mmCIF file of C-alpha atoms in Angstrom:
data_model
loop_
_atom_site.group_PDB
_atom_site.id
_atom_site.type_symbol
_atom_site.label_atom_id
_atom_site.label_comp_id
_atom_site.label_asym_id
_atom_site.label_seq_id
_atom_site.Cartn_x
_atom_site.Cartn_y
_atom_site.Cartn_z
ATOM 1 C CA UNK A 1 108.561 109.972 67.261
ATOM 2 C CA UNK A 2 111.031 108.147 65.634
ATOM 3 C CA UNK A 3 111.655 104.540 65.527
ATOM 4 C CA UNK A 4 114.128 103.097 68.405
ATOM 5 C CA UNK A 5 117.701 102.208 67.693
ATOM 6 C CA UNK A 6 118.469 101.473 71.390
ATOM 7 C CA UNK A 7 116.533 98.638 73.247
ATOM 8 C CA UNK A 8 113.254 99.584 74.379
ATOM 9 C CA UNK A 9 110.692 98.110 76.900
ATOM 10 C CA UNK A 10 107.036 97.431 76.437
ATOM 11 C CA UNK A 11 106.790 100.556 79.042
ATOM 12 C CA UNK A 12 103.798 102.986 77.794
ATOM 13 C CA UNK A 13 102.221 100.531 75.635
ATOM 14 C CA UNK A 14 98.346 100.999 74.886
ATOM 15 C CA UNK A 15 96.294 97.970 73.868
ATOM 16 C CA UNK A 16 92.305 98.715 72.116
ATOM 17 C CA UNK A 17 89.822 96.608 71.095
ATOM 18 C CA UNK A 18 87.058 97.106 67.845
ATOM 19 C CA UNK A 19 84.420 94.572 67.139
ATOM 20 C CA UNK A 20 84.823 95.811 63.564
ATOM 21 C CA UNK A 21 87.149 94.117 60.934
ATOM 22 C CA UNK A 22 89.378 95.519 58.140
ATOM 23 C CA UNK A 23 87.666 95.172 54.849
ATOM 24 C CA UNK A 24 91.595 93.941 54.220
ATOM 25 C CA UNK A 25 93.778 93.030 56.371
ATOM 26 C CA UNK A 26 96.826 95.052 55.968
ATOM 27 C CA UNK A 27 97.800 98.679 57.285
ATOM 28 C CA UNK A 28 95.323 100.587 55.168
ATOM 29 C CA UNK A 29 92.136 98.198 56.475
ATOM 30 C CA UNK A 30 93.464 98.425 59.969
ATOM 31 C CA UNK A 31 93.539 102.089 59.717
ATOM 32 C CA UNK A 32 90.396 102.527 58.105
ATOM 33 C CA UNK A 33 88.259 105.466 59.824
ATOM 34 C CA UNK A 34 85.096 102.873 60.035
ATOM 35 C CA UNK A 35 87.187 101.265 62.761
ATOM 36 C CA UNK A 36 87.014 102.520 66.030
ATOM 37 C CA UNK A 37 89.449 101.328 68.913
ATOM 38 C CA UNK A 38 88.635 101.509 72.233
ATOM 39 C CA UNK A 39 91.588 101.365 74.741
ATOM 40 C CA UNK A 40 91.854 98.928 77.465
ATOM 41 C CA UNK A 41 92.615 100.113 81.181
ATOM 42 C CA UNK A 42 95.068 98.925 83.267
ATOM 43 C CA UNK A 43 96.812 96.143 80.830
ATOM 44 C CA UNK A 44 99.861 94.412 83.016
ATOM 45 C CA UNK A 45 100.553 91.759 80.309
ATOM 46 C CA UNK A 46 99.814 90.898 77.269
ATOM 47 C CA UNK A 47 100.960 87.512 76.001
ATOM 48 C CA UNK A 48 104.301 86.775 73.571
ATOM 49 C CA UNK A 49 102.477 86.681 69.926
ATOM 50 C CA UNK A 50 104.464 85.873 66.247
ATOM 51 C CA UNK A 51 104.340 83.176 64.007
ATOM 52 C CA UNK A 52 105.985 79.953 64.422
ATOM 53 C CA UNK A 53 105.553 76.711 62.626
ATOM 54 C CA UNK A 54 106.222 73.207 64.177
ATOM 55 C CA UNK A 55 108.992 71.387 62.519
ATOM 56 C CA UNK A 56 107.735 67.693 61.874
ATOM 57 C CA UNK A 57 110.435 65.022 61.415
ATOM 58 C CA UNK A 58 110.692 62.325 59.221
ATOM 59 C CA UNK A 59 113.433 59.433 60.240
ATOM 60 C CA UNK A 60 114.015 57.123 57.586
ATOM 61 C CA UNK A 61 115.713 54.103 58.191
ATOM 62 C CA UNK A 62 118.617 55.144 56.149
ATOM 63 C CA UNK A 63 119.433 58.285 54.986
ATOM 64 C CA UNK A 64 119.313 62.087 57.027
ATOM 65 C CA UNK A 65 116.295 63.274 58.864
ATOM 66 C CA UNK A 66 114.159 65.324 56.794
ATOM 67 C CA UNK A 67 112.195 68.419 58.195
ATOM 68 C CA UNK A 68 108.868 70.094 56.944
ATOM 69 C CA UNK A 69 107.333 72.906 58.374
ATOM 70 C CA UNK A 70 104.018 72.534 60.238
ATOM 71 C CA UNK A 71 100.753 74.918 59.505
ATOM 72 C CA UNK A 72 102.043 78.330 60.666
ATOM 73 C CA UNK A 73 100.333 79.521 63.959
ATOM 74 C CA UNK A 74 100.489 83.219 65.516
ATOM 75 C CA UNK A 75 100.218 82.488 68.935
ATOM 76 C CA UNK A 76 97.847 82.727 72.009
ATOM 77 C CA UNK A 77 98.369 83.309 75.421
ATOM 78 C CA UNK A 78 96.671 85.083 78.234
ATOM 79 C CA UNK A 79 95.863 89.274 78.234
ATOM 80 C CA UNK A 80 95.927 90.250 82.038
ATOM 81 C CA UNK A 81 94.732 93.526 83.475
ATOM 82 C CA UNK A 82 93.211 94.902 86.992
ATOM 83 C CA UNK A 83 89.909 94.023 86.902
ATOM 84 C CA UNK A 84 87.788 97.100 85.981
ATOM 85 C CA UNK A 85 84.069 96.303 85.084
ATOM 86 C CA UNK A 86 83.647 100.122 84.093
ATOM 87 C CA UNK A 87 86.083 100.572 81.463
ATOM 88 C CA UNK A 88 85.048 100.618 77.822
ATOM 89 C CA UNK A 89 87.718 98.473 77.099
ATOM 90 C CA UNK A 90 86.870 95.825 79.325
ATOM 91 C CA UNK A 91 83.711 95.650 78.190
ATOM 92 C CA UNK A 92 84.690 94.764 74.974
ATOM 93 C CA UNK A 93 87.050 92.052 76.248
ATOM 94 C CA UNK A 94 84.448 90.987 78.085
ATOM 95 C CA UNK A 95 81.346 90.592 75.301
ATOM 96 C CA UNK A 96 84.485 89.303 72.623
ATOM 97 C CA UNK A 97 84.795 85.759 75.279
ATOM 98 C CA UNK A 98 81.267 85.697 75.120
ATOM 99 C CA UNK A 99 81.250 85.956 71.344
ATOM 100 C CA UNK A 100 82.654 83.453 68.503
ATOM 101 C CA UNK A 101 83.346 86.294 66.411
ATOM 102 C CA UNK A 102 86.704 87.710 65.457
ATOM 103 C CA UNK A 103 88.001 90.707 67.045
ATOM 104 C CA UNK A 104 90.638 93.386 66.069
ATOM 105 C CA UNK A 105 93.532 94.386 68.116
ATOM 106 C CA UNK A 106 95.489 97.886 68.059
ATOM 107 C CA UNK A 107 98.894 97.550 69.933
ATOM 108 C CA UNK A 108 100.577 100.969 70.681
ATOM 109 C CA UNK A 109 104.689 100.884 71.520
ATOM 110 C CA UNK A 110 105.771 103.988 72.532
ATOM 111 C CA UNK A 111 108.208 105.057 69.855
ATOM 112 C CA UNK A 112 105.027 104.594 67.573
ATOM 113 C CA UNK A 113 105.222 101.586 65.858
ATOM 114 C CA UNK A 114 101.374 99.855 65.778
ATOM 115 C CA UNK A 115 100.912 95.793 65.559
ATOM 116 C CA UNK A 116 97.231 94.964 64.755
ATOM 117 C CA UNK A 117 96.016 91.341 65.605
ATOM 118 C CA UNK A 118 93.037 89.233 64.227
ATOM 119 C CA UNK A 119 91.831 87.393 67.524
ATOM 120 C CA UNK A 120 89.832 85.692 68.870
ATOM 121 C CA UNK A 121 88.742 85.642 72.886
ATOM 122 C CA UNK A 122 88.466 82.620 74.796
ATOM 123 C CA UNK A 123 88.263 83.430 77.866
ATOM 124 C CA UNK A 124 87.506 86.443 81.031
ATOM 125 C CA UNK A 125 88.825 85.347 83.802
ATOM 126 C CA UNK A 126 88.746 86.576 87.534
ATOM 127 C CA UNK A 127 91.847 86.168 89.395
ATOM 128 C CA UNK A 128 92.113 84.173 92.943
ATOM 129 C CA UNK A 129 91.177 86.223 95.476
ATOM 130 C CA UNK A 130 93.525 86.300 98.890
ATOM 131 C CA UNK A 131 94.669 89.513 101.308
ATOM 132 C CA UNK A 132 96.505 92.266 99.546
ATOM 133 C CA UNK A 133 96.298 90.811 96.102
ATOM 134 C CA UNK A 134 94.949 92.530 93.031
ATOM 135 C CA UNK A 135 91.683 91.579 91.468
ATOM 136 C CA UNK A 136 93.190 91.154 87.833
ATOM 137 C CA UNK A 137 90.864 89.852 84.939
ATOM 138 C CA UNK A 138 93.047 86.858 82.373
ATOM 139 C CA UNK A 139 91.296 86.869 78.701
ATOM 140 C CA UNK A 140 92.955 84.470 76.379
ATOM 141 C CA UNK A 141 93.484 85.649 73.007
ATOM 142 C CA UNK A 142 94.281 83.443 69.945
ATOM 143 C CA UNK A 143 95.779 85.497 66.944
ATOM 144 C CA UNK A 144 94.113 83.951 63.127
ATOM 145 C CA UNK A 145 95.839 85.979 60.892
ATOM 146 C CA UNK A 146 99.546 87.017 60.703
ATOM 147 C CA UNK A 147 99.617 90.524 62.908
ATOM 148 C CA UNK A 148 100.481 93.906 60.189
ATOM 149 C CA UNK A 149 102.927 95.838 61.850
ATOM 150 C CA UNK A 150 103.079 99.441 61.103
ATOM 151 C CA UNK A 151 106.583 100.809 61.618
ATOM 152 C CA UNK A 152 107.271 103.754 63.820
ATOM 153 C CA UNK A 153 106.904 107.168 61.533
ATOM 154 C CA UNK B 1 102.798 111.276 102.196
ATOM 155 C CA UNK B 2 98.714 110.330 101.740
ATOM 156 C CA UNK B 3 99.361 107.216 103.891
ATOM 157 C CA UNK B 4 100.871 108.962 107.046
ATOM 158 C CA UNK B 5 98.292 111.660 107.069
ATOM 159 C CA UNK B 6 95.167 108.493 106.848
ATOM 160 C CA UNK B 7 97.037 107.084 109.922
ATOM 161 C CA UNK B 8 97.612 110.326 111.531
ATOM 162 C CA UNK B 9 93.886 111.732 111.241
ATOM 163 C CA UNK B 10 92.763 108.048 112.601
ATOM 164 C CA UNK B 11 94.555 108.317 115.809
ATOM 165 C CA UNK B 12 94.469 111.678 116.450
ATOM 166 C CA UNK B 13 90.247 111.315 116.120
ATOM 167 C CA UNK B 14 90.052 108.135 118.643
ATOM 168 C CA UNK B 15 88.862 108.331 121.385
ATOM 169 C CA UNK B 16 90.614 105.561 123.319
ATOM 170 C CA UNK B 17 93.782 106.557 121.864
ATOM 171 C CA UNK B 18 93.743 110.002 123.232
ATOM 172 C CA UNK B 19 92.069 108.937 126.484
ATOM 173 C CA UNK B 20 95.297 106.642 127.421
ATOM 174 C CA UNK B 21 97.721 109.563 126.142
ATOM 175 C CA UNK B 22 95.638 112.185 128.487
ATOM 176 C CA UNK B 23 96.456 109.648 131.200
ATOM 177 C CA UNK B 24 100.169 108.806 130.664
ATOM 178 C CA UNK B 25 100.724 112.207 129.952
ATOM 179 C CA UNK B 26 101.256 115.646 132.140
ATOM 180 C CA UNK B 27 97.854 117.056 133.241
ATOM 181 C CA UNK B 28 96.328 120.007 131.230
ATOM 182 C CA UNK B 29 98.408 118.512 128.311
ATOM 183 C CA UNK B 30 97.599 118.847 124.853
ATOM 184 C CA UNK B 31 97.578 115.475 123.293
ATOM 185 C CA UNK B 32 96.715 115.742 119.902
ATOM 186 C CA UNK B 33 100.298 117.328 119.514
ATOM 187 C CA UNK B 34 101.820 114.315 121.069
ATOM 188 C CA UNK B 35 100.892 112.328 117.967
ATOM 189 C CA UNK B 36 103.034 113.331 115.017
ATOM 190 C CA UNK B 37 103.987 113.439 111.645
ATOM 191 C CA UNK B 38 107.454 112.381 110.498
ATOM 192 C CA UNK B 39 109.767 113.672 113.066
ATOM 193 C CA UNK B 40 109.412 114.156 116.586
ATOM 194 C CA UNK B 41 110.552 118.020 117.900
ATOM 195 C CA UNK B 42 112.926 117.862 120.425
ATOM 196 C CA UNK B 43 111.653 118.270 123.791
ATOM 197 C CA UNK B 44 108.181 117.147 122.655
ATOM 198 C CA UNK B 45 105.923 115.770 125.572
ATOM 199 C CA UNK B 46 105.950 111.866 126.292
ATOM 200 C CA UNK B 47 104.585 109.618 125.421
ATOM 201 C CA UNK B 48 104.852 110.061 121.398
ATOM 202 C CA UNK B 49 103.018 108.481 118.705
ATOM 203 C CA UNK B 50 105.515 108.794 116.132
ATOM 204 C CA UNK B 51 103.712 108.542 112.376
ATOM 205 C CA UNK B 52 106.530 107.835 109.485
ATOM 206 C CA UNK B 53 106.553 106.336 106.091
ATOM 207 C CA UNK B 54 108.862 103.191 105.666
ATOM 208 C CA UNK B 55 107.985 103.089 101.674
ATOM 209 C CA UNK B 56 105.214 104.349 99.238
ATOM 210 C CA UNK B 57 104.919 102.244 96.073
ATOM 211 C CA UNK B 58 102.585 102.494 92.920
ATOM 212 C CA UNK B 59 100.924 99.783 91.217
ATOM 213 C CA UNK B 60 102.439 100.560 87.625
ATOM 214 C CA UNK B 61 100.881 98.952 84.732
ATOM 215 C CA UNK B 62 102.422 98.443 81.044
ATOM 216 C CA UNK B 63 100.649 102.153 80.277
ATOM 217 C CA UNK B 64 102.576 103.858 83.299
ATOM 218 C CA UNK B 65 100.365 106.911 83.199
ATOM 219 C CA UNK B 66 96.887 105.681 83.705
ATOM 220 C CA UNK B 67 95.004 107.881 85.727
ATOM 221 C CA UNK B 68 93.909 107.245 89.500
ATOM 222 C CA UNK B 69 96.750 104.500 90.442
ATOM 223 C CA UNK B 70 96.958 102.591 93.801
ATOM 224 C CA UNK B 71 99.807 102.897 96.183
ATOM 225 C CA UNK B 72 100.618 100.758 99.034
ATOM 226 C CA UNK B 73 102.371 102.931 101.945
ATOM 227 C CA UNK B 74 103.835 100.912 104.623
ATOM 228 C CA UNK B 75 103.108 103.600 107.882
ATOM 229 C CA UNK B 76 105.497 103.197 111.136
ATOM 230 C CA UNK B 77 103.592 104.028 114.189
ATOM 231 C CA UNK B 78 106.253 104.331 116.624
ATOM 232 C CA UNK B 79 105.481 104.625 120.449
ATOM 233 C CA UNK B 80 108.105 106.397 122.159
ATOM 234 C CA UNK B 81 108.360 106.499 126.407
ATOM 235 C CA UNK B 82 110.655 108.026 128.742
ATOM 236 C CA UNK B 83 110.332 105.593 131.380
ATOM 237 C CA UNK B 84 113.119 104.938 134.277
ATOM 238 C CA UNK B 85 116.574 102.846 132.483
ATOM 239 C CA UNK B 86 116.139 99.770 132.241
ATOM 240 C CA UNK B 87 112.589 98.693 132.625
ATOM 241 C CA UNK B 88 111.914 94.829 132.620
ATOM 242 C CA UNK B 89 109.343 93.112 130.991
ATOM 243 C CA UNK B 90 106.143 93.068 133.399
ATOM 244 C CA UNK B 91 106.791 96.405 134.742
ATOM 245 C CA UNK B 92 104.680 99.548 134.141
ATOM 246 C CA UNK B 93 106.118 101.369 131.782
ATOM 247 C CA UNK B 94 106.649 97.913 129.798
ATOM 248 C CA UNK B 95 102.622 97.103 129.311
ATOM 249 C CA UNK B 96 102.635 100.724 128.629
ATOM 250 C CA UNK B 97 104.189 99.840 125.514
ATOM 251 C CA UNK B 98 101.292 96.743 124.936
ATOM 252 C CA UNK B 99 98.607 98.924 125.877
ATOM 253 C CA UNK B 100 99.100 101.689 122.958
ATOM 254 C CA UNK B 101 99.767 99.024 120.959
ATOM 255 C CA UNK B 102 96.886 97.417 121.040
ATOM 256 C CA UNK B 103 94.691 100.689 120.773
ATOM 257 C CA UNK B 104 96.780 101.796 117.466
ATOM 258 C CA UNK B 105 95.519 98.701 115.832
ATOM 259 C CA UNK B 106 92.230 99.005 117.141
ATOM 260 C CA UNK B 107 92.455 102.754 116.022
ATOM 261 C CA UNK B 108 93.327 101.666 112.471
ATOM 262 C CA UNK B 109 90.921 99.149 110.952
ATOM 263 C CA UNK B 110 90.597 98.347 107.431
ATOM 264 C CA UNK B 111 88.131 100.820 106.135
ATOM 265 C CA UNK B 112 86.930 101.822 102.541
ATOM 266 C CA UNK B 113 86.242 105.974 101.805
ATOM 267 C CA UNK B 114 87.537 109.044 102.139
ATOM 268 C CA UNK B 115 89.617 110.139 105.178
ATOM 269 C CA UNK B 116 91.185 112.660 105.612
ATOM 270 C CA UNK B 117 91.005 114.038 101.903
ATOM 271 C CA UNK B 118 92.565 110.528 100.701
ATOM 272 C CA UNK B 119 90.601 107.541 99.265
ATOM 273 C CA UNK B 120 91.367 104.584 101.187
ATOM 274 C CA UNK B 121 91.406 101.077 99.451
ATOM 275 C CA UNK B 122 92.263 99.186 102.410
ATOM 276 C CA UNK B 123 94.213 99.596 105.479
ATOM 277 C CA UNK B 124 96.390 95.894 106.575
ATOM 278 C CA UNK B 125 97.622 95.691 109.730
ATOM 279 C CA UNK B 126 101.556 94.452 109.274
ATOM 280 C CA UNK B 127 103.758 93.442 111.967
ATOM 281 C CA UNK B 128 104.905 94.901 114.983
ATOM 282 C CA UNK B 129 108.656 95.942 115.667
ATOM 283 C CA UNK B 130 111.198 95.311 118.307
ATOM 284 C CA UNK B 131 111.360 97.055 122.013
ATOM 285 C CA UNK B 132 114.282 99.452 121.331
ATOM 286 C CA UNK B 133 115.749 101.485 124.477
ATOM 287 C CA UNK B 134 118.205 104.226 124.432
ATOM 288 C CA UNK B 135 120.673 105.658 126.593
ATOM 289 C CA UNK B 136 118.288 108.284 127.820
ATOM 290 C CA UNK B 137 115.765 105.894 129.372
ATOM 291 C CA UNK B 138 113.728 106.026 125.953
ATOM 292 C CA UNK B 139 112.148 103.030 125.230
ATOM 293 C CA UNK B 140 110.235 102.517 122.033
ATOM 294 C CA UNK B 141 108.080 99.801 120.210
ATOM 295 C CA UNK B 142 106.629 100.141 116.604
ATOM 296 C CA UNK B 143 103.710 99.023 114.259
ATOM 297 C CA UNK B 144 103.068 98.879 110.394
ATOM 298 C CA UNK B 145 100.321 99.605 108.575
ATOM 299 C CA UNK B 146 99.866 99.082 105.030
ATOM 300 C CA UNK B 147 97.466 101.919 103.574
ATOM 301 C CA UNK B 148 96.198 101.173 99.750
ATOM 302 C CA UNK B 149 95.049 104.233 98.453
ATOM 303 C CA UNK B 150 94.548 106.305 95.254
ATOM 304 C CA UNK B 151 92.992 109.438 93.784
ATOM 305 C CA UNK B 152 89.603 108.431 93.477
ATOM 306 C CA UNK B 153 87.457 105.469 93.723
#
């Protein structure tokens, strides 16, 4: 695989889970063999992470506006999949909400490229039930550290 | 396909369904063939219980090829009549129509397993289509079904 020049959708993206944490956290930690990922079934969205820092404003009463950057922040949001109590994955997702410890991450995209994410769970949600919809499960992830991106090979 | 043949095996297996066909229908008649798959032979003994697919789609998540996805197949039952031109509401061969109708969907409730080799989620009555006649004295109603179904549990 080679990395894409064209535009290219989230389509065939994998998503695991490890309790265990890089020793460091950059590429070679991530991709140390003591890690193991498990993947997690069915994903249908996962939320939009990357850092971004508030911009605070000062007005003076004469004089230009002055800007400083807020305390950087990575991003949380909500994780959804079908609800499958079974899968490995889930279970993980599932024990991480119930836990206050840190969890890592391993996002797949198809053409290769891997973003791993420090985060934390907050939540394991069961979707509202009515006729013909899809029992989905909602775990909100908070991402601590800034995610290492491994470029496609 | 897997919808059509769910809807198909459940008719052609109930009893009240083939009871009312053996009486609307020639004597010594063989029934079961009056209840069909896709398209209906011509010269094919009335009345017909027409069995088509409107649509068949998959539940696709971000990973596309996860094993053991649902579908939702919307199923047509059509009910098709050779009755004299022209046939007003309140007549015989009108409540004909009402009659089957009402044992399709009593034929076809939501049900959980295996039938006929496909694993049934859930089977959702939908609505009910117009009185269509044509030149030949035909005269046709319809019903959807929507059949959730996948691989294995």
């Amino acid at each position: 695989m080679a990395a894409h020049t064209a535009a290219e959708s989230f389509t065939d993206s994998t998503y695991a889970i490890s309790a265990s944490l890089p020793a460091t956290y950059d590429a070679a930690g991530y991709a140390a063999t003591t890690i193991t990922y498990t993947a997690i079934g069915r994903v249908s969205k996962f939320p939009a992470i990357g850092r971004s820092q508030a911009m605070n404003e000062f007005v003076p009463i004469s004089g230009a506006v002055e800007y400083t950057k807020g305390a950087p922040r990575y991003g949380q949001g909500d994780m959804e999949c079908a609800d499958m109590p079974a899968d490995a994955g889930q279970v993980i997702c599932k024990a991480a909400s119930e836990s206050p410890n840190h969890y890592s991450i391993k996002e797949t995209r198809p053409d290769g490229a891997v973003r791993y994410l420090d985060v934390m769970f907050a939540s394991w949600v069961l979707s509202e039930a009515s006729e013909g919809a899809i029992a989905l499960r909602t775990g909100t992830i908070g991402v601590c550290k800034a995610p290492v991106i491994v470029a496609a090979p | 396909m897997s919808g059509v043949a769910v809807i198909r095996y459940l008719l052609a297996n109930d009893p009240a369904v083939l009871a009312w066909l053996v009486a609307k229908s020639a004597p010594g008649a063989a029934v079961e063939k009056q209840i069909v798959l896709g398209d209906a032979v011509a010269g094919t003994a009335r009345p017909l219980l027409l069995v088509s697919q409107v649509d068949s789609v998959p539940l696709n998540f971000i990973r596309t090829n996860e094993a053991n996805k649902l579908h939702t197949d919307r199923v047509q039952v059509t009910y098709l009549f050779s009755g004299p031109r022209g046939s007003p509401a309140g007549s015989s061969i009108y409540s004909d129509l009402g009659a089957i109708s009402r044992l399709v969907l009593a034929a076809c409730p939501s049900q959980r397993g295996t039938i006929a080799g496909v694993f049934v989620n859930s089977i959702t009555p939908a609505g009910e289509g117009p009185d269509l006649s044509g030149e030949d004295g035909l005269l046709s109603r319809s019903r959807d079904f929507l059949v959730r179904w996948s691989d294995a549990p």
